Amino acid sequence: MTSPISRSAFLNWFHPDLLDDRLLHGCALWQVITALGLPSDATPPPASWPLSEVFWLGFGLAVSSARADQPRPAVFRLGPRSLQAQLFCLLDPLQAAAEAVDPDPLDPEQWRFWLVPLHQLHPQRQSIGVPALLRAHGEGLHAATLLSAVHAMVRP
């Protein structure tokens, strides 16, 4: 009789690169639902990437993801205007350490978030880059402060 294959071994074999665009977005969405305390079994994995929708207490968030360590500056797609806000998720391993570290999309300390009400984004704009987010909305949020920021936006 052969020994059962562990789930972890299978996932490491089948999905060895969490930095792949589809898996990176799944990791970003995981960071968001974890920070907001949403049950993972009630939140489906992303059907498309790099843009998904999350609902928290009836509040609709478009969630988009990107990496900071690419040759070109990161650009985020914007979500549907029917939602209340856009949450931009940037994997930025340099933010977590003073020296270069390997990107780990499962480490919440390596993510930076910008929570922007959709009415603050130009209605005809389809994407936005990190430099524009920095100019308009500052350095962004950490995973630990994401819940309070969303809560403040839902219940001002």
Tab-separated table of C-alpha atoms in Angstrom:
chain	number	residue	atom	x	y	z
A	1	MET	CA	0.000	0.000	0.000
A	2	THR	CA	1.337	3.437	-0.929
A	3	SER	CA	1.374	6.265	1.541
A	4	PRO	CA	-1.204	9.023	0.999
A	5	ILE	CA	0.008	12.141	-0.734
A	6	SER	CA	-0.073	15.129	1.541
A	7	ARG	CA	-2.020	18.174	0.434
A	8	SER	CA	1.042	20.329	1.026
A	9	ALA	CA	3.283	18.134	-1.148
A	10	PHE	CA	0.695	18.124	-3.923
A	11	LEU	CA	0.266	21.903	-3.837
A	12	ASN	CA	4.034	22.449	-3.814
A	13	TRP	CA	4.298	20.232	-6.897
A	14	PHE	CA	1.283	21.630	-8.746
A	15	HIS	CA	1.750	25.309	-7.848
A	16	PRO	CA	5.462	25.806	-7.186
A	17	ASP	CA	5.462	29.484	-8.152
A	18	LEU	CA	3.135	31.637	-6.062
A	19	LEU	CA	4.415	34.648	-8.004
A	20	ASP	CA	2.592	33.498	-11.139
A	21	ASP	CA	-0.012	36.215	-11.920
A	22	ARG	CA	-3.030	34.010	-11.182
A	23	LEU	CA	-1.620	32.631	-7.945
A	24	LEU	CA	-0.267	36.015	-6.865
A	25	HIS	CA	-3.778	37.434	-7.153
A	26	GLY	CA	-5.106	34.513	-5.140
A	27	CYS	CA	-2.526	35.321	-2.452
A	28	ALA	CA	-3.558	38.997	-2.495
A	29	LEU	CA	-7.213	38.041	-2.142
A	30	TRP	CA	-6.266	35.672	0.702
A	31	GLN	CA	-4.516	38.558	2.502
A	32	VAL	CA	-7.656	40.687	2.118
A	33	ILE	CA	-10.175	38.104	3.322
A	34	THR	CA	-7.877	37.179	6.209
A	35	ALA	CA	-7.433	40.826	7.253
A	36	LEU	CA	-11.194	41.441	7.029
A	37	GLY	CA	-12.004	38.273	8.943
A	38	LEU	CA	-14.092	36.829	6.116
A	39	PRO	CA	-14.573	33.060	6.207
A	40	SER	CA	-12.530	31.423	3.482
A	41	ASP	CA	-15.248	28.870	2.774
A	42	ALA	CA	-17.707	31.697	2.045
A	43	THR	CA	-15.311	33.559	-0.257
A	44	PRO	CA	-14.656	31.788	-3.538
A	45	PRO	CA	-11.154	31.774	-5.022
A	46	PRO	CA	-10.658	34.371	-7.746
A	47	ALA	CA	-12.337	33.453	-11.002
A	48	SER	CA	-10.281	36.016	-12.880
A	49	TRP	CA	-7.116	37.958	-12.221
A	50	PRO	CA	-5.740	40.408	-11.442
A	51	LEU	CA	-9.169	41.749	-10.422
A	52	SER	CA	-11.800	40.324	-8.071
A	53	GLU	CA	-14.732	41.521	-5.990
A	54	VAL	CA	-15.170	41.113	-2.247
A	55	PHE	CA	-18.212	42.066	-0.203
A	56	TRP	CA	-17.891	42.941	3.472
A	57	LEU	CA	-21.074	43.831	5.361
A	58	GLY	CA	-22.707	44.711	2.033
A	59	PHE	CA	-19.808	46.985	1.070
A	60	GLY	CA	-18.397	46.126	-2.371
A	61	LEU	CA	-14.643	46.216	-2.937
A	62	ALA	CA	-12.853	45.725	-6.232
A	63	VAL	CA	-9.548	44.015	-5.380
A	64	SER	CA	-6.628	44.232	-7.788
A	65	SER	CA	-3.060	43.027	-7.376
A	66	ALA	CA	0.433	43.644	-8.734
A	67	ARG	CA	4.122	43.183	-7.883
A	68	ALA	CA	6.588	45.954	-7.127
A	69	ASP	CA	9.700	44.012	-8.160
A	70	GLN	CA	9.072	44.082	-11.913
A	71	PRO	CA	11.081	45.898	-14.606
A	72	ARG	CA	8.134	48.232	-15.280
A	73	PRO	CA	6.182	50.122	-12.606
A	74	ALA	CA	3.153	48.201	-11.355
A	75	VAL	CA	-0.211	49.083	-12.882
A	76	PHE	CA	-3.606	48.077	-11.478
A	77	ARG	CA	-6.835	47.498	-13.401
A	78	LEU	CA	-9.858	49.293	-12.026
A	79	GLY	CA	-12.996	47.441	-11.031
A	80	PRO	CA	-16.655	48.034	-11.805
A	81	ARG	CA	-18.021	51.451	-10.879
A	82	SER	CA	-21.005	49.790	-9.217
A	83	LEU	CA	-18.827	48.983	-6.182
A	84	GLN	CA	-17.993	51.435	-3.412
A	85	ALA	CA	-14.197	51.229	-3.344
A	86	GLN	CA	-11.099	49.792	-4.941
A	87	LEU	CA	-8.453	48.001	-2.922
A	88	PHE	CA	-5.055	47.993	-4.605
A	89	CYS	CA	-2.731	45.229	-3.322
A	90	LEU	CA	0.987	45.520	-4.045
A	91	LEU	CA	3.463	42.773	-3.204
A	92	ASP	CA	6.498	44.778	-2.139
A	93	PRO	CA	9.084	42.610	-0.349
A	94	LEU	CA	11.369	45.610	0.272
A	95	GLN	CA	8.767	47.152	2.546
A	96	ALA	CA	9.110	44.254	5.006
A	97	ALA	CA	12.907	44.393	5.363
A	98	ALA	CA	15.762	46.843	5.202
A	99	GLU	CA	17.593	44.548	2.772
A	100	ALA	CA	16.447	42.527	-0.201
A	101	VAL	CA	14.364	39.465	0.637
A	102	ASP	CA	12.717	36.881	-1.551
A	103	PRO	CA	9.130	37.800	-2.398
A	104	ASP	CA	6.669	35.755	-0.347
A	105	PRO	CA	3.040	36.504	-1.215
A	106	LEU	CA	1.884	34.568	1.864
A	107	ASP	CA	3.695	37.028	4.177
A	108	PRO	CA	1.266	39.854	5.043
A	109	GLU	CA	4.196	42.122	5.940
A	110	GLN	CA	5.278	42.149	2.270
A	111	TRP	CA	1.990	43.649	1.051
A	112	ARG	CA	0.985	47.277	0.796
A	113	PHE	CA	-2.653	48.313	0.256
A	114	TRP	CA	-4.428	51.410	-0.951
A	115	LEU	CA	-8.145	51.706	-0.203
A	116	VAL	CA	-9.697	54.297	-2.511
A	117	PRO	CA	-13.382	55.210	-2.854
A	118	LEU	CA	-14.305	54.737	-6.503
A	119	HIS	CA	-15.764	58.242	-6.710
A	120	GLN	CA	-12.207	59.561	-6.197
A	121	LEU	CA	-10.986	57.865	-9.387
A	122	HIS	CA	-11.588	59.408	-12.803
A	123	PRO	CA	-14.691	57.714	-14.266
A	124	GLN	CA	-13.043	57.008	-17.629
A	125	ARG	CA	-9.805	55.709	-16.192
A	126	GLN	CA	-9.265	51.955	-16.667
A	127	SER	CA	-6.011	51.560	-14.757
A	128	ILE	CA	-3.735	53.350	-12.320
A	129	GLY	CA	-0.032	53.021	-11.530
A	130	VAL	CA	1.769	52.982	-8.216
A	131	PRO	CA	3.303	56.462	-8.710
A	132	ALA	CA	-0.197	57.962	-9.092
A	133	LEU	CA	-1.421	56.103	-5.991
A	134	LEU	CA	1.565	57.343	-3.997
A	135	ARG	CA	0.967	60.944	-5.061
A	136	ALA	CA	-2.759	60.908	-4.371
A	137	HIS	CA	-3.072	58.498	-1.436
A	138	GLY	CA	0.295	58.245	0.306
A	139	GLU	CA	2.376	55.225	1.222
A	140	GLY	CA	-0.551	52.856	1.613
A	141	LEU	CA	-1.730	50.599	4.417
A	142	HIS	CA	-0.332	47.493	6.056
A	143	ALA	CA	-2.376	44.307	6.373
A	144	ALA	CA	-2.744	44.909	10.123
A	145	THR	CA	-4.540	48.234	9.516
A	146	LEU	CA	-6.706	47.116	6.615
A	147	LEU	CA	-9.726	46.101	8.707
A	148	SER	CA	-9.903	49.428	10.532
A	149	ALA	CA	-9.534	51.367	7.262
A	150	VAL	CA	-12.373	49.452	5.595
A	151	HIS	CA	-14.469	49.749	8.733
A	152	ALA	CA	-13.935	53.538	8.765
A	153	MET	CA	-14.995	53.754	5.130
A	154	VAL	CA	-18.118	51.647	5.686
A	155	ARG	CA	-19.131	53.472	8.870
A	156	PRO	CA	-17.669	56.990	8.740
